Short mmCIF file of C-alpha atoms and ligand atoms in Angstrom, two decimals:
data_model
loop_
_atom_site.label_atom_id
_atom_site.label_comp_id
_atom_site.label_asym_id
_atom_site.label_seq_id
_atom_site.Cartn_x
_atom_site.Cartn_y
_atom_site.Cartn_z
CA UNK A 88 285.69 171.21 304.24
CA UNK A 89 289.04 170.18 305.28
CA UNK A 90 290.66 172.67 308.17
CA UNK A 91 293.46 174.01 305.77
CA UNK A 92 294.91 176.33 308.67
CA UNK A 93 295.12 173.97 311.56
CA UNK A 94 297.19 170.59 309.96
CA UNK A 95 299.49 169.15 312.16
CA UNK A 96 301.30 166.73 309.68
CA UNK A 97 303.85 167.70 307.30
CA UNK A 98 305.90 166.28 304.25
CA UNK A 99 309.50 167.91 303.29
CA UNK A 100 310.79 167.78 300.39
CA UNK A 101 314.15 168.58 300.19
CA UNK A 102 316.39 169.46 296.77
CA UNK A 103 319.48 168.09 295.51
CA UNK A 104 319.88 171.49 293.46
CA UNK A 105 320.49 173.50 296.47
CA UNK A 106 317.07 174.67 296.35
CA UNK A 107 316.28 175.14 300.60
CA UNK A 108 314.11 172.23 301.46
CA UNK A 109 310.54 172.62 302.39
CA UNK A 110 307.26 171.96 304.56
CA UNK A 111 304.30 171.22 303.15
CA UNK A 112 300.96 170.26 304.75
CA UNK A 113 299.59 167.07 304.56
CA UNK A 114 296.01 166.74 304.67
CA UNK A 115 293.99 163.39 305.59
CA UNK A 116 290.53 163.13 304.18
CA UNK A 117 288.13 160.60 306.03
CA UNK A 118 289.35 157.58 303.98
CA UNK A 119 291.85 156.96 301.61
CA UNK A 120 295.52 158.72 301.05
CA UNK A 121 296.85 161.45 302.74
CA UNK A 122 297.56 164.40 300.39
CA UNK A 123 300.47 167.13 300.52
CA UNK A 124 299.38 170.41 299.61
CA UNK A 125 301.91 171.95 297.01
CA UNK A 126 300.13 174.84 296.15
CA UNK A 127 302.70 177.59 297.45
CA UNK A 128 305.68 175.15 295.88
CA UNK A 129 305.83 177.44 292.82
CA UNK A 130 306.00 180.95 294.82
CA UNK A 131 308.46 179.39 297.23
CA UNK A 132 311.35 177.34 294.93
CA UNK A 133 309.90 178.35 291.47
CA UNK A 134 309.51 174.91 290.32
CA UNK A 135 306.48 172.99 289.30
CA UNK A 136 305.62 168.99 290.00
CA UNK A 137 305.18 167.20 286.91
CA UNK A 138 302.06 164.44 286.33
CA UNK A 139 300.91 164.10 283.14
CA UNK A 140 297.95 161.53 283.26
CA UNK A 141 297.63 163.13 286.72
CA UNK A 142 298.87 159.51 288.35
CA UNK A 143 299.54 161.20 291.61
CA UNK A 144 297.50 164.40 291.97
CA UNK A 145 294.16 165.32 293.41
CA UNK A 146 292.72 167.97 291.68
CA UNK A 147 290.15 168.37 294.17
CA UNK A 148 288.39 168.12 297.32
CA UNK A 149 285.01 166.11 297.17
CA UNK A 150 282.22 164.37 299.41
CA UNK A 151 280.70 162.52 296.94
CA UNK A 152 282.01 158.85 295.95
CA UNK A 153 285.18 157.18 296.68
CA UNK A 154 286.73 154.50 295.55
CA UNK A 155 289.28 152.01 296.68
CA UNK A 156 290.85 150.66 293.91
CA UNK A 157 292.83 148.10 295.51
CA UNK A 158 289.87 146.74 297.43
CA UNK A 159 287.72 147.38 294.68
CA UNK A 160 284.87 149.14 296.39
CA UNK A 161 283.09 152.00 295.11
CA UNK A 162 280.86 154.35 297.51
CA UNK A 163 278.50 156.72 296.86
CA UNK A 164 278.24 159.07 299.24
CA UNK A 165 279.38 156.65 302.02
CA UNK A 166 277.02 154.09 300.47
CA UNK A 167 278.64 150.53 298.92
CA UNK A 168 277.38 150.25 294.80
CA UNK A 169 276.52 146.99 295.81
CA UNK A 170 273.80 148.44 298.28
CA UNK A 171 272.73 151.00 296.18
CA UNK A 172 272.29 148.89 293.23
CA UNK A 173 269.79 146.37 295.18
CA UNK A 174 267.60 148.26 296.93
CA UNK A 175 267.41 151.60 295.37
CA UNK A 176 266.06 153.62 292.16
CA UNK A 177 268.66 155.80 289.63
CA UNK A 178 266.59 158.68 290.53
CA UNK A 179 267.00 157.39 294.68
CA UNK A 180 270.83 157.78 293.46
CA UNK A 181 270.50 160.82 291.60
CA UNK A 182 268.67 162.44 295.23
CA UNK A 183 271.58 160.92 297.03
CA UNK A 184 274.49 162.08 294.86
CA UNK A 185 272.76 165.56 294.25
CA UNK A 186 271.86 165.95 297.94
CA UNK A 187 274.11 164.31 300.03
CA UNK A 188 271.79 161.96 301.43
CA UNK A 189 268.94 159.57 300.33
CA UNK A 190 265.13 160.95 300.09
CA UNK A 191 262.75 159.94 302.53
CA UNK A 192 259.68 159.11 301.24
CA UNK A 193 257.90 162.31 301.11
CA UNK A 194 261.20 163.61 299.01
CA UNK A 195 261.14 160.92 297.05
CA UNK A 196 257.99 161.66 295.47
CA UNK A 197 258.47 165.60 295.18
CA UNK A 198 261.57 164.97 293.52
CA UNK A 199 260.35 162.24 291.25
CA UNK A 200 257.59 165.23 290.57
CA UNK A 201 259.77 167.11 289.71
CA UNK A 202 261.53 165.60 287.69
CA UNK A 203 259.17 164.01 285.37
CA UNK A 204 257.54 167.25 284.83
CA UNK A 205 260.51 168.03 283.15
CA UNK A 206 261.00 165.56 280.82
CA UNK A 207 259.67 167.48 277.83
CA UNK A 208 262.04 169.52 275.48
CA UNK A 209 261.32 172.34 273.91
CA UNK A 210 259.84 172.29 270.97
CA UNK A 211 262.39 173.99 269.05
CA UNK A 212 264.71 171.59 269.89
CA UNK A 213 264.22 168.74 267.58
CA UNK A 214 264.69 171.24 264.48
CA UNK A 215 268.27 172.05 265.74
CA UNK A 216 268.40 168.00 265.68
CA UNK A 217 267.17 167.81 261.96
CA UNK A 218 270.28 169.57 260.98
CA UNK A 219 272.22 166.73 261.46
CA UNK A 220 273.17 164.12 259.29
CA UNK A 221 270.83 161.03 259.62
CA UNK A 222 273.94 158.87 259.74
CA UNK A 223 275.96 161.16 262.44
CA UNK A 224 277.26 158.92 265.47
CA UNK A 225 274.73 160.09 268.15
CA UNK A 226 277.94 160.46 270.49
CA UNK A 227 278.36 163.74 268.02
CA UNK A 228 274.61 164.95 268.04
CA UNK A 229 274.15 164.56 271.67
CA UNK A 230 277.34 166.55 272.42
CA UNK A 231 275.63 169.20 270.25
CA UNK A 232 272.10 168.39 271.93
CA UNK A 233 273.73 169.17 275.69
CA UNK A 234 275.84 171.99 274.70
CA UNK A 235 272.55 173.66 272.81
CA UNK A 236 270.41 173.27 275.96
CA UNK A 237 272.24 176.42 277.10
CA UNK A 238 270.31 178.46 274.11
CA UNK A 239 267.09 176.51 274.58
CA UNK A 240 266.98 177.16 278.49
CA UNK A 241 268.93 180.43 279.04
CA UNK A 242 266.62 181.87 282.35
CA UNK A 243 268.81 179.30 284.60
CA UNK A 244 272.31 179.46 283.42
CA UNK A 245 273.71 181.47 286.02
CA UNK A 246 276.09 180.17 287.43
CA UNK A 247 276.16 181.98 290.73
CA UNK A 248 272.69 181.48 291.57
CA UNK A 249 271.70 178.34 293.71
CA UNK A 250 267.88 178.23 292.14
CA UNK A 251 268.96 178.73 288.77
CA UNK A 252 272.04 175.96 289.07
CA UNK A 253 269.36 173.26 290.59
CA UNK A 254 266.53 173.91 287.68
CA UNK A 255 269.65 173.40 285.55
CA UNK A 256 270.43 170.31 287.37
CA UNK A 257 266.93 169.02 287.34
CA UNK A 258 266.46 169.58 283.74
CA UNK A 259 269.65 167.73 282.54
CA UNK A 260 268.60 164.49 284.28
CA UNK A 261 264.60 165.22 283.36
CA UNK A 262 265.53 165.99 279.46
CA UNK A 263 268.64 163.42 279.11
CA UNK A 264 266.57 160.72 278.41
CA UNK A 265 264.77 162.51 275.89
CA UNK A 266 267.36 163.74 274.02
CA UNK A 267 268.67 160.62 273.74
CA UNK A 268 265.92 158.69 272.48
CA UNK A 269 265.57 161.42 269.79
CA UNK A 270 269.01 161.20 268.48
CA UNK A 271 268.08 157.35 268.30
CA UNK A 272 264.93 158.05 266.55
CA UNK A 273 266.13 160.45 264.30
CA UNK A 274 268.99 158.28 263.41
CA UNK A 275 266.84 154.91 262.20
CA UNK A 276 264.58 157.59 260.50
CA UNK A 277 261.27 156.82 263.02
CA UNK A 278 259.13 159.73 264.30
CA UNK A 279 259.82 161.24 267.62
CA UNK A 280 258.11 159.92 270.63
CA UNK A 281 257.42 162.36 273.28
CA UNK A 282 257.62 161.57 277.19
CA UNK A 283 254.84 160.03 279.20
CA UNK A 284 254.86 161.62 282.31
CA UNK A 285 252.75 158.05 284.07
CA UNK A 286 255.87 155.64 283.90
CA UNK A 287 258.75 155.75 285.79
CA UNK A 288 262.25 157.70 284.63
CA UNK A 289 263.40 154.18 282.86
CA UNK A 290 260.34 153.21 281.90
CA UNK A 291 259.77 156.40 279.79
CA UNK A 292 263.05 155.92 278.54
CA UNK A 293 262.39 152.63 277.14
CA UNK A 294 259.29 153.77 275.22
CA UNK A 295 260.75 156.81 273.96
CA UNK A 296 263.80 154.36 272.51
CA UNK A 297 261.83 151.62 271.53
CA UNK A 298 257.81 152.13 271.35
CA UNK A 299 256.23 154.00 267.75
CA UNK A 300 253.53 155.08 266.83
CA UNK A 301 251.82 151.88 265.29
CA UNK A 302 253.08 150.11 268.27
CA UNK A 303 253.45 150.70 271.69
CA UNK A 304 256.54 149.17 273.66
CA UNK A 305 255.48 146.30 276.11
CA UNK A 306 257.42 147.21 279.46
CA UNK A 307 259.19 144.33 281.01
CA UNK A 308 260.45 144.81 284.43
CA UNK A 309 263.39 142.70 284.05
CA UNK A 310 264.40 144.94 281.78
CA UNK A 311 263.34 148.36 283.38
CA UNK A 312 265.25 147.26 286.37
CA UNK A 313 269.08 146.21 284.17
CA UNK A 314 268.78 149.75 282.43
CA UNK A 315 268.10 151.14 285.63
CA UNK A 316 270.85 149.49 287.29
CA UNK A 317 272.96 150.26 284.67
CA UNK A 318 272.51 153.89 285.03
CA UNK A 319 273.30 153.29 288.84
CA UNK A 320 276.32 151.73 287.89
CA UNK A 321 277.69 154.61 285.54
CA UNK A 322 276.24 157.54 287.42
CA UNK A 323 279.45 159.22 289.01
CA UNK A 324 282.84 157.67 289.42
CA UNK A 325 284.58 160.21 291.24
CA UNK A 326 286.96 162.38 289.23
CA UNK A 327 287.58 160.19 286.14
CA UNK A 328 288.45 162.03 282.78
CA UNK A 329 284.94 163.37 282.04
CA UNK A 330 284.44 164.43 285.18
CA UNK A 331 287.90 165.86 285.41
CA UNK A 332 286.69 167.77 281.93
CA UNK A 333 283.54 169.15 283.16
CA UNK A 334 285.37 170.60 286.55
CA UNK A 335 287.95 171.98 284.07
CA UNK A 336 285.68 173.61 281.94
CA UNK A 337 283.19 174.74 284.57
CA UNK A 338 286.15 176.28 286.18
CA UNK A 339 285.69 178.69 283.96
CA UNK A 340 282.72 179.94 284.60
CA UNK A 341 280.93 178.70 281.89
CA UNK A 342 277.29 177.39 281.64
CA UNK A 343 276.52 174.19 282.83
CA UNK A 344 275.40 172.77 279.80
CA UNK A 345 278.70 173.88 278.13
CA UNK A 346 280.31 172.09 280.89
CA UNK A 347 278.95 169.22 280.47
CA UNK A 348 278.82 169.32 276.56
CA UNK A 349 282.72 169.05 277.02
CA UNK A 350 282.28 165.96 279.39
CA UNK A 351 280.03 164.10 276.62
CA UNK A 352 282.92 164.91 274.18
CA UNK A 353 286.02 163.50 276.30
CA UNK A 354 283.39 160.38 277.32
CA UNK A 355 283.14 159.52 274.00
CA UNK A 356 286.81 158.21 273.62
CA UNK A 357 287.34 154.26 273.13
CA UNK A 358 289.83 154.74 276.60
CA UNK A 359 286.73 156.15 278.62
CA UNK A 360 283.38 155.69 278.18
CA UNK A 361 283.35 154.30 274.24
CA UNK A 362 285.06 151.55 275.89
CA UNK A 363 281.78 149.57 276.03
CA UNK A 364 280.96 149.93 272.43
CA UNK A 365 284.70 148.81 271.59
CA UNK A 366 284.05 145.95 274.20
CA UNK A 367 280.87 144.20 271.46
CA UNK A 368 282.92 145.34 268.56
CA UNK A 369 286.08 143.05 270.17
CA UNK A 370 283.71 140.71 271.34
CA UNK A 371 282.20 140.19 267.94
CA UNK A 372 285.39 140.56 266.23
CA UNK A 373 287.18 137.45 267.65
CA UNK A 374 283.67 135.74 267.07
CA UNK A 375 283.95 132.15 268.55
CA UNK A 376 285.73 130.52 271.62
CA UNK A 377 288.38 129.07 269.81
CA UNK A 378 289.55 132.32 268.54
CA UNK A 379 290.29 133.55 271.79
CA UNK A 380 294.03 132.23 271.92
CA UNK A 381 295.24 133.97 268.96
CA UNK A 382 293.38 137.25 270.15
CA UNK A 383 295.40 137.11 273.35
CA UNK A 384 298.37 137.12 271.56
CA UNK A 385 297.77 140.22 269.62
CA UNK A 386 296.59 141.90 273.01
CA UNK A 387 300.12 140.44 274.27
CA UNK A 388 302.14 141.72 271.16
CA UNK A 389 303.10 145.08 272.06
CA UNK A 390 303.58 146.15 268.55
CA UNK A 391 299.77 145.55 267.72
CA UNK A 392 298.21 148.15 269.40
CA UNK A 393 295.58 145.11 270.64
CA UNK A 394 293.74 146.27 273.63
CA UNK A 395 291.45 143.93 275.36
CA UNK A 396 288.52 146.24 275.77
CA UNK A 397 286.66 146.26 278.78
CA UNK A 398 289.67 145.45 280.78
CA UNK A 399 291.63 147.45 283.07
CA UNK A 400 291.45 150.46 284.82
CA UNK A 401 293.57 153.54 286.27
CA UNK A 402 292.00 152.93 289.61
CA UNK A 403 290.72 149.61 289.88
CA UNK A 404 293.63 147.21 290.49
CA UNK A 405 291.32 144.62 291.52
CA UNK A 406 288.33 143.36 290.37
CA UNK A 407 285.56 146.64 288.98
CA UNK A 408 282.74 145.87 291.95
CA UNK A 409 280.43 146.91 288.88
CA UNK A 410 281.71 144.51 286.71
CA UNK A 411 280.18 141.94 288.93
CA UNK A 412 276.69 143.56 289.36
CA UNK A 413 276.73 143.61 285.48
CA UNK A 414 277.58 140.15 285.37
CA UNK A 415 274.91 139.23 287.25
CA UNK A 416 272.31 141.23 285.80
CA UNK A 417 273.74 139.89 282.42
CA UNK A 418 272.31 136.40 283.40
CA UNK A 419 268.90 137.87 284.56
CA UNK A 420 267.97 139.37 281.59
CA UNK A 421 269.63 136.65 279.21
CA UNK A 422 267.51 134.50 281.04
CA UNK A 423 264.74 136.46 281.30
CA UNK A 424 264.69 136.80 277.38
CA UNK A 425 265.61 133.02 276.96
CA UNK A 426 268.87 134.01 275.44
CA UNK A 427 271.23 131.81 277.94
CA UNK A 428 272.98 130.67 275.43
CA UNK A 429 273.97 133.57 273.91
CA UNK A 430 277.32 133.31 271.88
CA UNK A 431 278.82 136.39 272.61
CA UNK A 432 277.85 136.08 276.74
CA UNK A 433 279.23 132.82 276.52
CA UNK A 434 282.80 134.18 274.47
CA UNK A 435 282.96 137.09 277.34
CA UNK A 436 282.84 134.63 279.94
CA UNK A 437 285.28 132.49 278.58
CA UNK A 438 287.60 135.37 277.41
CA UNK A 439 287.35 136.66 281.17
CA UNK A 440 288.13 133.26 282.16
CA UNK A 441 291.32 133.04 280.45
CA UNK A 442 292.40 136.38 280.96
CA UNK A 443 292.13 135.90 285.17
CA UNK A 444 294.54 132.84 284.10
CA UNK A 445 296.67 134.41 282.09
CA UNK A 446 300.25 135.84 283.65
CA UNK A 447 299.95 139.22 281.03
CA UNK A 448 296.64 139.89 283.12
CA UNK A 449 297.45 138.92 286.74
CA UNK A 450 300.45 140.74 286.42
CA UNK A 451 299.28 144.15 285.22
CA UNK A 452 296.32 143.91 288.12
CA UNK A 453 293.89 143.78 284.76
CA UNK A 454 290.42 142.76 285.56
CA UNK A 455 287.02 143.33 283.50
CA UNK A 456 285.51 146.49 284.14
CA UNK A 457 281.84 147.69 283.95
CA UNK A 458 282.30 147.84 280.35
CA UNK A 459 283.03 144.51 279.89
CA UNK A 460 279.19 142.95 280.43
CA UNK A 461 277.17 146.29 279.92
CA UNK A 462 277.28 145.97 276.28
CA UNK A 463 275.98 142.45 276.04
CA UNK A 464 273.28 143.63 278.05
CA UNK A 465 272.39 146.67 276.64
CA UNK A 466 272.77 144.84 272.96
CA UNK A 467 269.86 142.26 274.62
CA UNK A 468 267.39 144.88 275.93
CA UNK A 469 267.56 145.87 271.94
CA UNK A 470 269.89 148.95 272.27
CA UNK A 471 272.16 149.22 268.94
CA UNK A 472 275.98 149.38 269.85
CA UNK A 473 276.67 153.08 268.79
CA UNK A 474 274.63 154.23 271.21
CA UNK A 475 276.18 152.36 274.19
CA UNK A 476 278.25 155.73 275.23
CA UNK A 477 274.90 157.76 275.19
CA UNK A 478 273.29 155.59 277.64
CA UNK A 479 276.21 156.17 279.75
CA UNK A 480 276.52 159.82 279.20
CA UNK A 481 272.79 159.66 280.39
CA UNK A 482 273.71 157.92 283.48
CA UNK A 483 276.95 159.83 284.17
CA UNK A 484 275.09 163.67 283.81
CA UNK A 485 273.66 163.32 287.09
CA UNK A 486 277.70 162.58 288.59
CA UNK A 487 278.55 165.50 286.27
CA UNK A 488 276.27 167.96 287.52
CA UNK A 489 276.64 166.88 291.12
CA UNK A 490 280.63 167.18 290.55
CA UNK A 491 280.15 170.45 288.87
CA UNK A 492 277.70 171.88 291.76
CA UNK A 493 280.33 170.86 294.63
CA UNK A 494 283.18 172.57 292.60
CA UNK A 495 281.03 175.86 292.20
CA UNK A 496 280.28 176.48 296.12
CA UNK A 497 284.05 175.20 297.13
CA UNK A 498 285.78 178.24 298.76
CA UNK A 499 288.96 176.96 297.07
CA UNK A 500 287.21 177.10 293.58
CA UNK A 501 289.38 178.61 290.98
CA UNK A 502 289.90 178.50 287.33
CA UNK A 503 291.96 175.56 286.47
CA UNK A 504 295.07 176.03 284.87
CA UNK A 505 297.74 173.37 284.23
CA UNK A 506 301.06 173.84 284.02
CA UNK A 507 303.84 172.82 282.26
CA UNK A 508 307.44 171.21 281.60
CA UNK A 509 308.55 173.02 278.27
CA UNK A 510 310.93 171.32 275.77
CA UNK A 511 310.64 173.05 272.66
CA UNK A 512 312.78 176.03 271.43
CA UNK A 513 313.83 178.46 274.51
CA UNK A 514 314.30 181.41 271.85
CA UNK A 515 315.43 182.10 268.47
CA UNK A 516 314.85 184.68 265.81
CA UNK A 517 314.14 185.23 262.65
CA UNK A 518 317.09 185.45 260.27
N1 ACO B 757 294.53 145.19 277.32
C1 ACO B 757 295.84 144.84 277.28
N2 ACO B 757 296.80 145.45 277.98
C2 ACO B 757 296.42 146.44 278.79
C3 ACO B 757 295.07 146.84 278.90
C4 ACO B 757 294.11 146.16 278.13
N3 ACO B 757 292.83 146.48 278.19
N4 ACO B 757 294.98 147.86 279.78
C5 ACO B 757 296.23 148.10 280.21
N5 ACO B 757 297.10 147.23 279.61
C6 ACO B 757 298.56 147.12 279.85
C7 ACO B 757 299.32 148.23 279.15
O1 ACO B 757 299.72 147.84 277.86
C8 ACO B 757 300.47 148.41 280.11
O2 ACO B 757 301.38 147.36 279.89
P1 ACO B 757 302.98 147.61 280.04
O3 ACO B 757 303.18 147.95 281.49
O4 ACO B 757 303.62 146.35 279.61
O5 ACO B 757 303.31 148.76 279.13
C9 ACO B 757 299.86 148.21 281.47
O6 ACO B 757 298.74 147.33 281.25
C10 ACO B 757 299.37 149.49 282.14
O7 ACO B 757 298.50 150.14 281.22
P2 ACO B 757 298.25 151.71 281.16
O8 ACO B 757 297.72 152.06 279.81
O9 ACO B 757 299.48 152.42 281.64
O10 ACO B 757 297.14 151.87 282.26
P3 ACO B 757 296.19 153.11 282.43
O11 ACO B 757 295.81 153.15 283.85
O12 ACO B 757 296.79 154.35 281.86
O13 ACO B 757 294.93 152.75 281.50
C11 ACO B 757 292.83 152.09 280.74
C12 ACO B 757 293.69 152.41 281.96
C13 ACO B 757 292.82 153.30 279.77
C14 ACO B 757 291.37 151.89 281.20
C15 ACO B 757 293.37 150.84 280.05
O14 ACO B 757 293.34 149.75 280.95
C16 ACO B 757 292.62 150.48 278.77
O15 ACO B 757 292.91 151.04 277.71
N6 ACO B 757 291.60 149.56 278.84
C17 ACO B 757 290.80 149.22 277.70
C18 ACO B 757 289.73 150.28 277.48
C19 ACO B 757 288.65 150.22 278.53
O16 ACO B 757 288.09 149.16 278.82
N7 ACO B 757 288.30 151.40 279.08
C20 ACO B 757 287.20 151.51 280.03
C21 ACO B 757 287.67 152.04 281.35
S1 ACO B 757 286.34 152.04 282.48
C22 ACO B 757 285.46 153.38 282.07
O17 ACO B 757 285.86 154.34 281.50
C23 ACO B 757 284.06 153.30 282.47
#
């Protein structure tokens, strides 16, 4: 952990109010910008800083992945995406962003053990899930799902225990897929299909989504291996708004499953992780090439409210590195399911063409993002478009939990609590 005590670099700030200007330490982390510590600003002037949208604040210190937004690189634990995503497993990634580093071979297999013992829920569980409306958006049942684990797994919600903390870990990323393919199933009215403890994490997945029980789903590894990239892809990205959520909540003390059950909810939102879903809703929306043009001019019209979804990004200012991994495996499993001519690939291309032409684009730094491919590809493996943000809330709970377990055992762990600039009434009373 950074050496609070011992910086030797400063910032001042100084006041045009008066107020007596002041030191405060700047910290450098092992890549990326310097931060100035404001914490004792408040006890020592009485004023607050002010950053909604948190453009300029760090909210906390973390080892786990960084990202250089105006590079475009994103690092997992030290480790480029790029890297990652060729030669390793999700549940390699899940060791390495859990752990610190990646398994050896022997830890490999324990913790694939131990994970796919784990993959059963209880029982109980999918009678909670019948009380849900057959038509509910599974974003809305698995929020429920998550936050319910807590009262189907209570022995290992204490917080302050490291044993009970990594069963909870383990049993998020064992059960995700499970609960996931149930919401699916329950929503297209299909029975259940429990885990099969022989096939790998993805694999399992994929028959629990898409196998039945007059027919049993035929694994193809092109396809195993773009899920399984894609939950590479999505599995932490530093301290983006869910994240942010589940720190902020788990600040509290609370359960993780509570935690997290408030990370599901803020993922959900078109701006975060629905983004994907949005992205082959716009996609089939504008529905052929020469539609594009007018499209761009809504997105251009300010007064439309026209996003082009699956572009942009807080951090990114250049090209999303996972927007290129997706592209690729986009082809491999178009091609791979002799679907290279795919309308909607081909509109996305062409609509990311003309964007990275376009002077509204360049301008704004506005590039595609993951979410910009994922969907076509998801949409091809056979995955139906409202449940595009659970397969990323699957691949994000691992980032979650990791984020969540770092925040616990900081020493600078506290509740978080937000200030503010207030503008409403200072006083008044009733007449
Ligand atoms: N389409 C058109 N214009 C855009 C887009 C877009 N997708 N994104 C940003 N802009 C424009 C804004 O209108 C604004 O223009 P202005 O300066 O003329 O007012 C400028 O670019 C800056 O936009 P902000 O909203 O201030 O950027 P911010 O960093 O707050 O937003 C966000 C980032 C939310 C991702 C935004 O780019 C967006 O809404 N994109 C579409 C949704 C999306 O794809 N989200 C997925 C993000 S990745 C993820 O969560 C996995």
């Amino acid at each position: 952990m950074t050496d609070y005590a011992n910086t030797q670099k400063y910032a001042t700030l100084s006041f045009s109010d008066g107020t007596p200007s002041l030191e405060m330490p700047l910290y450098s982390g092992s890549v990326g910008p310097d931060v100035i510590d404001i914490r004792s600003l408040y006890n020592k002037t009485g004023k607050f800083t002010y950053d909604p949208g948190f453009l300029s604040t760090a909210a906390c210190e973390s080892k786990i992945t960084y990202i250089d937004g105006d590079k475009g690189e994103l690092r997992y634990r030290g480790y480029p995406i790029e890297q990652l995503a060729q030669k390793h497993s999700f549940l390699d990634v899940c060791y390495l962003l859990l752990k610190g580093e990646l398994p050896d071979s022997a830890q490999q297999q324990e913790f694939v053990n131990t994970v796919t013992r784990h993959t059963m829920v209880h029982e109980q569980m999918q009678f909670f899930l019948r009380g849900f409306r057959r038509d509910a958006h599974p974003m809305a049942v698995l929020t429920g799902l998550i936050g319910a684990m807590a009262a189907f797994y209570p022995d290992a919600i204490d917080v302050v225990d490291p044993v009970q903390r990594e069963i909870s870990a383990i049993r998020l990323i064992a059960k995700m897929p499970t609960l996931v393919a149930m919401s699916y199933k329950y929503s297209i009215g299909q029975p259940l299909v429990y885990p099969n403890n022989g096939l790998s994490y993805t694999e399992n997945f994929m028959r629990m989504m898409f196998s039945n029980p007059c027919e049993d789903y035929k694994i193809n590894d092109v396809l195993v291996r773009a899920l399984d990239r894609i939950f590479i892809l999505h599995a932490d990205h530093e301290q983006n708004a869910s994240t942010s959520t589940v720190r902020l909540a788990g600040s509290s003390g609370t359960n993780p499953f509570a935690a997290i059950a408030a990370g599901i909810a803020c993922l959900w939102g078109p701006a975060h992780g629905g983004a994907n879903e949005a992205s082959l809703n716009m996609l089939q929306q504008i529905g052929s090439v020469d539609k594009i043009g007018e499209f761009i001019s809504r997105v251009k019209d300010k007064n439309s409210h026209v996003r082009l979804m699956g572009f942009g990004h807080r951090v990114y200012k250049n090209h999303d590195p996972r927007a290129k991994l997706m592209r690729e495996t986009c082809h491999e499993v178009l091609e791979a399911l002799g679907l290279q001519n795919d309308p909607l690939f081909k509109l996305a291309i062409e609509l990311e063409k003309i964007a990275s032409e376009d002077e509204y684009f360049i301008s704004r730094k506005l590039y595609p993002n993951v979410d910009f491919y994922s969907g076509i590809v998801q949409r091809a493996i056979g995955i139906p478009v409202d449940m595009f943000t659970c397969i990323f809330a699957l691949a994000r709970s691992v980032g979650w939990i990791a984020q969540w377990e770092e925040m616990i055992t900081d020493k600078e762990y506290k509740i978080g609590r937000p200030r503010q600039l207030f503008t409403g009434y200072a006083h008044r009373n009733l007449e």
